[in-house]
Short mmCIF file of C-alpha atoms in Angstrom, two decimals:
data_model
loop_
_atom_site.label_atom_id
_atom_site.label_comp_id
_atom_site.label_asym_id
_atom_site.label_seq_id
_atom_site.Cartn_x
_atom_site.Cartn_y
_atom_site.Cartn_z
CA UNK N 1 -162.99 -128.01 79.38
CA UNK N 2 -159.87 -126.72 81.03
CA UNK N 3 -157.75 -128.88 78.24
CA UNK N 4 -159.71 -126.67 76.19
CA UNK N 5 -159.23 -123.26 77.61
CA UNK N 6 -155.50 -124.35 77.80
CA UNK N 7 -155.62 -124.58 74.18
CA UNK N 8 -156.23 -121.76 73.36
CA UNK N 9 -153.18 -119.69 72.20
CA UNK N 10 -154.64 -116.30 73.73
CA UNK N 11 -155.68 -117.76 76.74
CA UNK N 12 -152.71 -119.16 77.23
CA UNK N 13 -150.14 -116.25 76.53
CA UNK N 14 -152.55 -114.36 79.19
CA UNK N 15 -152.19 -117.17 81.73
CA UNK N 16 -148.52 -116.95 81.64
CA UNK N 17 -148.62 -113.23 81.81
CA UNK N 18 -150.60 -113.14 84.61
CA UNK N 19 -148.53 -116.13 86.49
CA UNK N 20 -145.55 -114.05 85.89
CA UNK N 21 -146.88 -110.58 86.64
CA UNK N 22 -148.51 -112.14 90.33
CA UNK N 23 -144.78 -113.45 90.69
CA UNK N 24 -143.09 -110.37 90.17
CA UNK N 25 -145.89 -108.53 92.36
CA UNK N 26 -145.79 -110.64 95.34
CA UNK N 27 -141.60 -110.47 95.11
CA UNK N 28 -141.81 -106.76 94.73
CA UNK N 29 -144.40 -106.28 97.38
CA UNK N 30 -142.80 -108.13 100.09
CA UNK N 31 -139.16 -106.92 99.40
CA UNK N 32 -140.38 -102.77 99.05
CA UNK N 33 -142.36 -103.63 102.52
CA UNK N 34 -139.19 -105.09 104.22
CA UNK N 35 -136.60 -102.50 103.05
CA UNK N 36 -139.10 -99.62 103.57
CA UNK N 37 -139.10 -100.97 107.26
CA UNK N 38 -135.15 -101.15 107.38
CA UNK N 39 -134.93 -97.94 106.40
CA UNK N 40 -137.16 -96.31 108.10
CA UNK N 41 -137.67 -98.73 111.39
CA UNK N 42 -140.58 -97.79 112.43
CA UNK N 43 -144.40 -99.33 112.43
CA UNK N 44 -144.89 -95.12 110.81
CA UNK N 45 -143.15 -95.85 107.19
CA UNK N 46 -144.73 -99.32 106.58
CA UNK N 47 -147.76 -97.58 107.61
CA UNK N 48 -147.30 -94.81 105.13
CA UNK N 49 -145.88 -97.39 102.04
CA UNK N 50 -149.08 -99.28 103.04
CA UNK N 51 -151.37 -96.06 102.58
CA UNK N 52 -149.28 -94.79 99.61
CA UNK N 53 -150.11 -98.45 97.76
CA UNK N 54 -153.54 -98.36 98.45
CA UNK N 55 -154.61 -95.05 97.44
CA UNK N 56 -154.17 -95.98 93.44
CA UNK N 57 -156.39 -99.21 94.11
CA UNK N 58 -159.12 -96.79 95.65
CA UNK N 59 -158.97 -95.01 92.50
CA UNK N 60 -159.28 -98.18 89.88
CA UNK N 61 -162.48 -97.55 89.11
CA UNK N 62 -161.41 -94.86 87.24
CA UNK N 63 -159.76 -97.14 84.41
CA UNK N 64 -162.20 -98.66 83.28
CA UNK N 65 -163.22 -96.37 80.58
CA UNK N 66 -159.96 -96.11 80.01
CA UNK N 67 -159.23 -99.73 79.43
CA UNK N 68 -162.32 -99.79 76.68
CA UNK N 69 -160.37 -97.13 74.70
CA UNK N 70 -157.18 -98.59 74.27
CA UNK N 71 -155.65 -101.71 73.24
CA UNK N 72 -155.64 -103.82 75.66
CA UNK N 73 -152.43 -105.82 74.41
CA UNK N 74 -150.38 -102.62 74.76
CA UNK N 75 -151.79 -101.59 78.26
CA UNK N 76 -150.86 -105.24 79.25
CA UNK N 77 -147.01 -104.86 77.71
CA UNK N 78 -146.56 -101.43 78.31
CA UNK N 79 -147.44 -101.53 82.07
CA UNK N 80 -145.09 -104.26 82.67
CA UNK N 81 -142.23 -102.75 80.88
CA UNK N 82 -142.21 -99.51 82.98
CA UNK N 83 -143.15 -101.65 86.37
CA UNK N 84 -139.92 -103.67 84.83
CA UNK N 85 -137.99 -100.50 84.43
CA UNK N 86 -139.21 -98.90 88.09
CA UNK N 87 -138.19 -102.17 89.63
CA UNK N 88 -134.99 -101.61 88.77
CA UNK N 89 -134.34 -98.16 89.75
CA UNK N 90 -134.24 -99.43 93.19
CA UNK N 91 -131.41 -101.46 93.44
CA UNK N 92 -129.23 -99.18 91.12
CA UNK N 93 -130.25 -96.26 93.66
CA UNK N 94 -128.53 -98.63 96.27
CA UNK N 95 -125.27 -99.64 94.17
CA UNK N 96 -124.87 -95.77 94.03
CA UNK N 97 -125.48 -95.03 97.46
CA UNK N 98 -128.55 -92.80 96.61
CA UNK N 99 -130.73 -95.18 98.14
CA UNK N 100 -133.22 -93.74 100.45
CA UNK N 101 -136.66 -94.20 102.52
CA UNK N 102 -138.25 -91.11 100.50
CA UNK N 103 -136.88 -92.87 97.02
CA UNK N 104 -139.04 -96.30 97.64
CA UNK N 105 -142.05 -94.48 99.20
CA UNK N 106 -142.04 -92.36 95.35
CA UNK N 107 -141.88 -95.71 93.74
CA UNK N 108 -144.13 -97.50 95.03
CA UNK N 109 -147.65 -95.57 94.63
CA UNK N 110 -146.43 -95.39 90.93
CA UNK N 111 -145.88 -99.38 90.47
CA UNK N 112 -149.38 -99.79 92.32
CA UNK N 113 -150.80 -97.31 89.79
CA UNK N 114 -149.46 -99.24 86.99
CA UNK N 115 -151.20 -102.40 88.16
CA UNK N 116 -154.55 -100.81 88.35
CA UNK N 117 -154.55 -101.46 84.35
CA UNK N 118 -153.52 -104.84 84.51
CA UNK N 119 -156.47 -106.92 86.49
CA UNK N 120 -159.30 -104.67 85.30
CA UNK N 121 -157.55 -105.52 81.61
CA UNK N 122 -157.10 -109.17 82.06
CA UNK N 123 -160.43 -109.60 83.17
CA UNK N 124 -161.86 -107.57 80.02
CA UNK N 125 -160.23 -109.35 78.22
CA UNK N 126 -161.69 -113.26 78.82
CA UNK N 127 -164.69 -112.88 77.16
CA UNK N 128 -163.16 -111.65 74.23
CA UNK N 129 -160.68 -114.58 73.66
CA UNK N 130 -162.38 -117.76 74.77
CA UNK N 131 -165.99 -119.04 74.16
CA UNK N 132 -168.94 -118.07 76.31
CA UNK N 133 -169.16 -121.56 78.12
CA UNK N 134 -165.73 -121.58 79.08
CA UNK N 135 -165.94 -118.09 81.10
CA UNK N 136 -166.38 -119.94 84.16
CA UNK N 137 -163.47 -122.18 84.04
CA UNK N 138 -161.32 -119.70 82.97
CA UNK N 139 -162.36 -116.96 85.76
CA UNK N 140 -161.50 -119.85 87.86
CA UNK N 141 -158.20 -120.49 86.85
CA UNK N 142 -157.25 -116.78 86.46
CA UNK N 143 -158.36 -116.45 90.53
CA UNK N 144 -156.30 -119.83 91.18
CA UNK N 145 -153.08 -117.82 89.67
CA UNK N 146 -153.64 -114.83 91.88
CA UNK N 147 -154.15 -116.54 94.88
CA UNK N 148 -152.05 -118.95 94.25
CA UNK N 149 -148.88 -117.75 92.94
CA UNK N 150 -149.38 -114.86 95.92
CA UNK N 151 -149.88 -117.75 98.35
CA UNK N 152 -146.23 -119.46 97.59
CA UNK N 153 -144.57 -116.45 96.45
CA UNK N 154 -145.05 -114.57 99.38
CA UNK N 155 -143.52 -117.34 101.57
CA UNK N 156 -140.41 -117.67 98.95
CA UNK N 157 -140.07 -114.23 99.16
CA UNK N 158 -139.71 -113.84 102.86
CA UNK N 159 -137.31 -116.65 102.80
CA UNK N 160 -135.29 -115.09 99.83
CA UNK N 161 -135.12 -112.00 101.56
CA UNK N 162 -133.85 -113.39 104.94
CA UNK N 163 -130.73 -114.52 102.49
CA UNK N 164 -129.85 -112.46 100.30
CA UNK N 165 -131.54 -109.59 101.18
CA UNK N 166 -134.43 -107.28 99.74
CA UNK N 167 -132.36 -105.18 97.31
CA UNK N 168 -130.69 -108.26 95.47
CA UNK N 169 -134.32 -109.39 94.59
CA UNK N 170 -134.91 -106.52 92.42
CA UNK N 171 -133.47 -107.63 89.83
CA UNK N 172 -135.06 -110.83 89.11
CA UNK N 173 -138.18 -108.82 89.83
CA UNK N 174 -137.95 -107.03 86.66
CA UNK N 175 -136.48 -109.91 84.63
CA UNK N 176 -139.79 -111.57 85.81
CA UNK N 177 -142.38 -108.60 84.67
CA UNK N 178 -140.52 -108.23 81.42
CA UNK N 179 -141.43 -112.29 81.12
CA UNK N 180 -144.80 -111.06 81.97
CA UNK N 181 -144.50 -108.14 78.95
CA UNK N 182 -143.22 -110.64 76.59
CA UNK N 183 -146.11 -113.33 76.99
CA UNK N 184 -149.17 -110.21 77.12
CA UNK N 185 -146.88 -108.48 73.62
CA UNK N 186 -148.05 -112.16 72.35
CA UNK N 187 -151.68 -112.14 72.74
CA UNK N 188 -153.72 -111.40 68.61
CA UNK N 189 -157.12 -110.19 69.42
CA UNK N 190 -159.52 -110.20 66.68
CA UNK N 191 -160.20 -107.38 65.07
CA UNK N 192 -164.08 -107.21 65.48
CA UNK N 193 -164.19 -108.45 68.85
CA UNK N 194 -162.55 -105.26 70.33
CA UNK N 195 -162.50 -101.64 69.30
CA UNK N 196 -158.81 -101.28 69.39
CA UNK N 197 -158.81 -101.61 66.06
CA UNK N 198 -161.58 -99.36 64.46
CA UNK N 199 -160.46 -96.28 63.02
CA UNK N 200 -162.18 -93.18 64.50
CA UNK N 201 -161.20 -89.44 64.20
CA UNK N 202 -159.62 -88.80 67.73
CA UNK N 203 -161.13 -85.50 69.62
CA UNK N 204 -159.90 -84.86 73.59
CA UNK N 205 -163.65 -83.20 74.25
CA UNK N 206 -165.38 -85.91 72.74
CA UNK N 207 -163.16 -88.54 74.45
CA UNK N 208 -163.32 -87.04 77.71
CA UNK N 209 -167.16 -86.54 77.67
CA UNK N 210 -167.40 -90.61 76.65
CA UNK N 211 -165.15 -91.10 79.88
CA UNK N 212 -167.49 -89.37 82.14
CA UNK N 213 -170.34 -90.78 80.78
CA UNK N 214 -169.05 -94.02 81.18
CA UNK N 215 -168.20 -93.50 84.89
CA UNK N 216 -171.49 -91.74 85.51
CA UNK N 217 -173.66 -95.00 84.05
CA UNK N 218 -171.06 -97.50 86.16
CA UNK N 219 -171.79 -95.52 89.28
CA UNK N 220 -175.82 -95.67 88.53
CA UNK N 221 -175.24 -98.99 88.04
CA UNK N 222 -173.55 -99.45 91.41
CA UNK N 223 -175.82 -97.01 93.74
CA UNK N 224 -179.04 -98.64 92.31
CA UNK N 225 -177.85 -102.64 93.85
CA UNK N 226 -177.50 -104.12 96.85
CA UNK N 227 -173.61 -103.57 96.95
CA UNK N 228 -174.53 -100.25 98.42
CA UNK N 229 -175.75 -101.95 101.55
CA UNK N 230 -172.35 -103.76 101.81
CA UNK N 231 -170.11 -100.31 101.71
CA UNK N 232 -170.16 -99.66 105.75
CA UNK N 233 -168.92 -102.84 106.69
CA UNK N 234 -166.60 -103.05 103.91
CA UNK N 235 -165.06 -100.16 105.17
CA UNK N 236 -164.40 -101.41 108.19
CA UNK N 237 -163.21 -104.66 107.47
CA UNK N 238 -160.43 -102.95 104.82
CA UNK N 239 -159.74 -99.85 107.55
CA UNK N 240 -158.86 -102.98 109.78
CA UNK N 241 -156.79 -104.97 107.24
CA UNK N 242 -155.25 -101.72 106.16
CA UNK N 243 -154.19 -101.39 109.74
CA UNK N 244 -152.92 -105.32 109.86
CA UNK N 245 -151.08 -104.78 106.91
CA UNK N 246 -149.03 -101.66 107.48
CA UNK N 247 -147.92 -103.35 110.95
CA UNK N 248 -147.35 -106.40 109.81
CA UNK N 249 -143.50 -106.45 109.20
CA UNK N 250 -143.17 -104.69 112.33
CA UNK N 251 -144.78 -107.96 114.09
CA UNK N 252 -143.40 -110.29 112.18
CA UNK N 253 -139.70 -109.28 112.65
CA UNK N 254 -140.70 -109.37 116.19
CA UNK N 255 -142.08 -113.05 115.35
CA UNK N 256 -138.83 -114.04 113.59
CA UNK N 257 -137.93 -111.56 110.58
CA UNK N 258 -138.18 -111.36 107.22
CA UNK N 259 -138.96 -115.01 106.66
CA UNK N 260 -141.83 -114.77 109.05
CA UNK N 261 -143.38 -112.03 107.16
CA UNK N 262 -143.41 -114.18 104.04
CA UNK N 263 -145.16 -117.10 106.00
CA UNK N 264 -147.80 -114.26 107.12
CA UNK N 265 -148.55 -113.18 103.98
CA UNK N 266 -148.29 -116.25 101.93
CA UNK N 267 -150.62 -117.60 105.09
CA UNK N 268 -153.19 -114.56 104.12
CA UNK N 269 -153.36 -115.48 100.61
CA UNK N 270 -153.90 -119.23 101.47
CA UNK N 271 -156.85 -117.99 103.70
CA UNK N 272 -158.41 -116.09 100.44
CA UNK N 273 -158.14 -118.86 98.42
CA UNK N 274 -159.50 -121.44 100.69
CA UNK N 275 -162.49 -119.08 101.24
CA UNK N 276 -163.35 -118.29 97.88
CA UNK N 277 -163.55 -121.94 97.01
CA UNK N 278 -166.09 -122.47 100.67
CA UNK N 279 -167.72 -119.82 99.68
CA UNK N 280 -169.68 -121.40 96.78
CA UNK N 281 -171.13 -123.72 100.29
CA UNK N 282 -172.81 -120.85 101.83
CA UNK N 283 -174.50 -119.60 98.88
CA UNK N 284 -177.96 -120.30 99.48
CA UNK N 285 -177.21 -118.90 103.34
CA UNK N 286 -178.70 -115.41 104.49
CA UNK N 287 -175.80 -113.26 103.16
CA UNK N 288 -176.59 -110.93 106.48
CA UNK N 289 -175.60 -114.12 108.60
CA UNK N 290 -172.75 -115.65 107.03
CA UNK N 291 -171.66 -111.78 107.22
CA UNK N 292 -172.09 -111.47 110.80
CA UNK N 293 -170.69 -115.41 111.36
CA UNK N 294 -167.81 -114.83 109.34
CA UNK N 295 -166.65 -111.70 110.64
CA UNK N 296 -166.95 -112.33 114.28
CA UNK N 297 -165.12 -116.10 113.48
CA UNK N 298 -162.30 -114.34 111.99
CA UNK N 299 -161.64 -111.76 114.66
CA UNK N 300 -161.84 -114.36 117.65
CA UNK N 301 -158.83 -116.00 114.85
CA UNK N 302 -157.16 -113.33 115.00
CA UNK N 303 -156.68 -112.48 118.17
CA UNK N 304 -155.31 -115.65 119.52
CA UNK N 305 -152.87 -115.19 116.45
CA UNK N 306 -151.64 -112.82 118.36
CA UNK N 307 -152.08 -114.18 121.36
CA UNK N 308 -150.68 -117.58 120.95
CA UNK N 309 -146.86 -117.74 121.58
CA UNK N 310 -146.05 -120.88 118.73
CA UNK N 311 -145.34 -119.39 115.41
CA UNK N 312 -146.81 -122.10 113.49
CA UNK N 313 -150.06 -121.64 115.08
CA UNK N 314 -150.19 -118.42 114.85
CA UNK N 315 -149.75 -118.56 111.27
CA UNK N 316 -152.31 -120.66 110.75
CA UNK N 317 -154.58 -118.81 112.67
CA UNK N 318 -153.67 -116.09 110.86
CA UNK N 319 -154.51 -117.84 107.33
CA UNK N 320 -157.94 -118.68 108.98
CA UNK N 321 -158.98 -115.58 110.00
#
């Protein structure tokens, strides 16, 4: 099956784009933490970059609509291209000694809007191109190339960074997402699979009333399943990680530097992975249980990460929690 999915051409082209858009993401995210922390030295900016980058994921539920409207192909391209082009304003600030704190905080919140198109998209965007039986495998390997491009990427990155520096890798950042716009510019999706390409008379009210429709049925959808009775401790978990994740430079320079960070990270994306495969083990568990389990297992993890002197240990404590 996955010789298969492999080939086919669209599936393909969107593989690559989405190896080489996770690339440039994880570079880009690791290097705009680092220098936001150099510049501003202080637990208070990474903080703020952290909050600034999450708002626009808050908000993705608002593309959807959006994303059955419009071509998919050019939302793919297009996004990259001016996440390419944003990348790239940062180290050219620098060369002209315009580079500041306030310049990379603006930046960011608009390259994490940008992306908000890209997953929802990708993921639209499966069913469309490969055969119904093959949606499985190809989920699959689509999670395997977030995870795991963020899992080694994030530990290059850190590495990178501790030797050439954060504002050198900028610029193979955006050679990297216009790779990623070159292989999504290279996807053909057929014509009556997807309604990019039937002709309609184009009104703003009528538009706009579909959108809100749209969003009014998803959230019926939502507030009518169990997910509901997961939003309290969801919110905790992600205030928490939110929390982790703004201070985490902070504690990993302390740890080491920049390199350190990387490990962190690229030991946090590890711990997704593993988890979503060990998952699938616990499925016929009480979800209430594994819940409570889970949650107090990783917090005991966690704080003899922080406890526990030994870097590598900590690490991997890290990754388990």
């Amino acid at each position: 099956i996955m010789i298969r999915v492999f080939g086919n051409r669209n599936f393909f082209f969107l593989f690559l784009g989405r190896i080489f858009t996770n690339v440039a993401d994880s570079i880009y995210y690791v290097a705009a933490m680092w220098i936001v922390y150099e510049l501003g030295g202080s637990a208070f900016y990474t903080g703020l970059a952290g909050f600034l980058v999450l708002i626009p994921q808050a908000l993705q539920f608002l593309t959807g609509p959006i994303i059955d409207r419009i071509s998919i192909r050019k939302i793919l391209t297009i996004s990259q291209v001016l996440q390419a082009i944003l990348i790239v304003s940062i180290p050219t600030a620098y060369w002209l000694e315009l580079l500041s704190i306030s310049f990379v905080l603006i930046v960011m919140p608009i390259i994490s809007l940008l992306n908000q198109f890209v997953y929802p998209a990708t993921n639209a965007i499966i069913p469309v191109i490969i055969p119904k039986n093959q949606y499985t495998k190809g989920n699959a390997l689509m999670s395997i190339a977030y995870q795991g491009v963020d899992m080694v990427f994030n530990a290059i990155s850190g590495i990178l960074i501790s030797i050439y520096g954060a504002v050198t890798l900028f610029w193979t950042d955006s050679f990297i997402f216009f790779l990623a716009a070159l292989m999504f510019w290279k996807l053909t999706i057929p014509d009556s699979k997807h309604r990019e390409n039937t002709p309609h008379k184009f009104s703003i009210k009528k538009e706009a009333n579909k959108y809100f429709e749209d969003l009014k049925m998803g959230f019926k959808l939502v507030i009518h399943s169990p997910i509901v009775t997961m939003f309290g401790e969801n919110i905790i978990a992600n205030f928490a990680l939110g929390m982790m994740m703004a201070i985490l430079p902070v504690y990993a320079d302390y740890r080491g530097g920049a390199a350190m960070y990387g490990f962190f990270l690229a030991s946090f994306s590890c711990g997704m992975l593993v988890g979503s495969f060990l998952a699938t083990l616990a499925e016929k568990a009480p979800l209430g249980k594994v819940t409570m389990i889970s949650f107090a297992f990783g917090a005991c993890s966690w704080i003899l990460s922080a406890m526990i002197g030994i870097n590598s240990i900590s690490i991997l404590l890290f990754g388990i929690s």
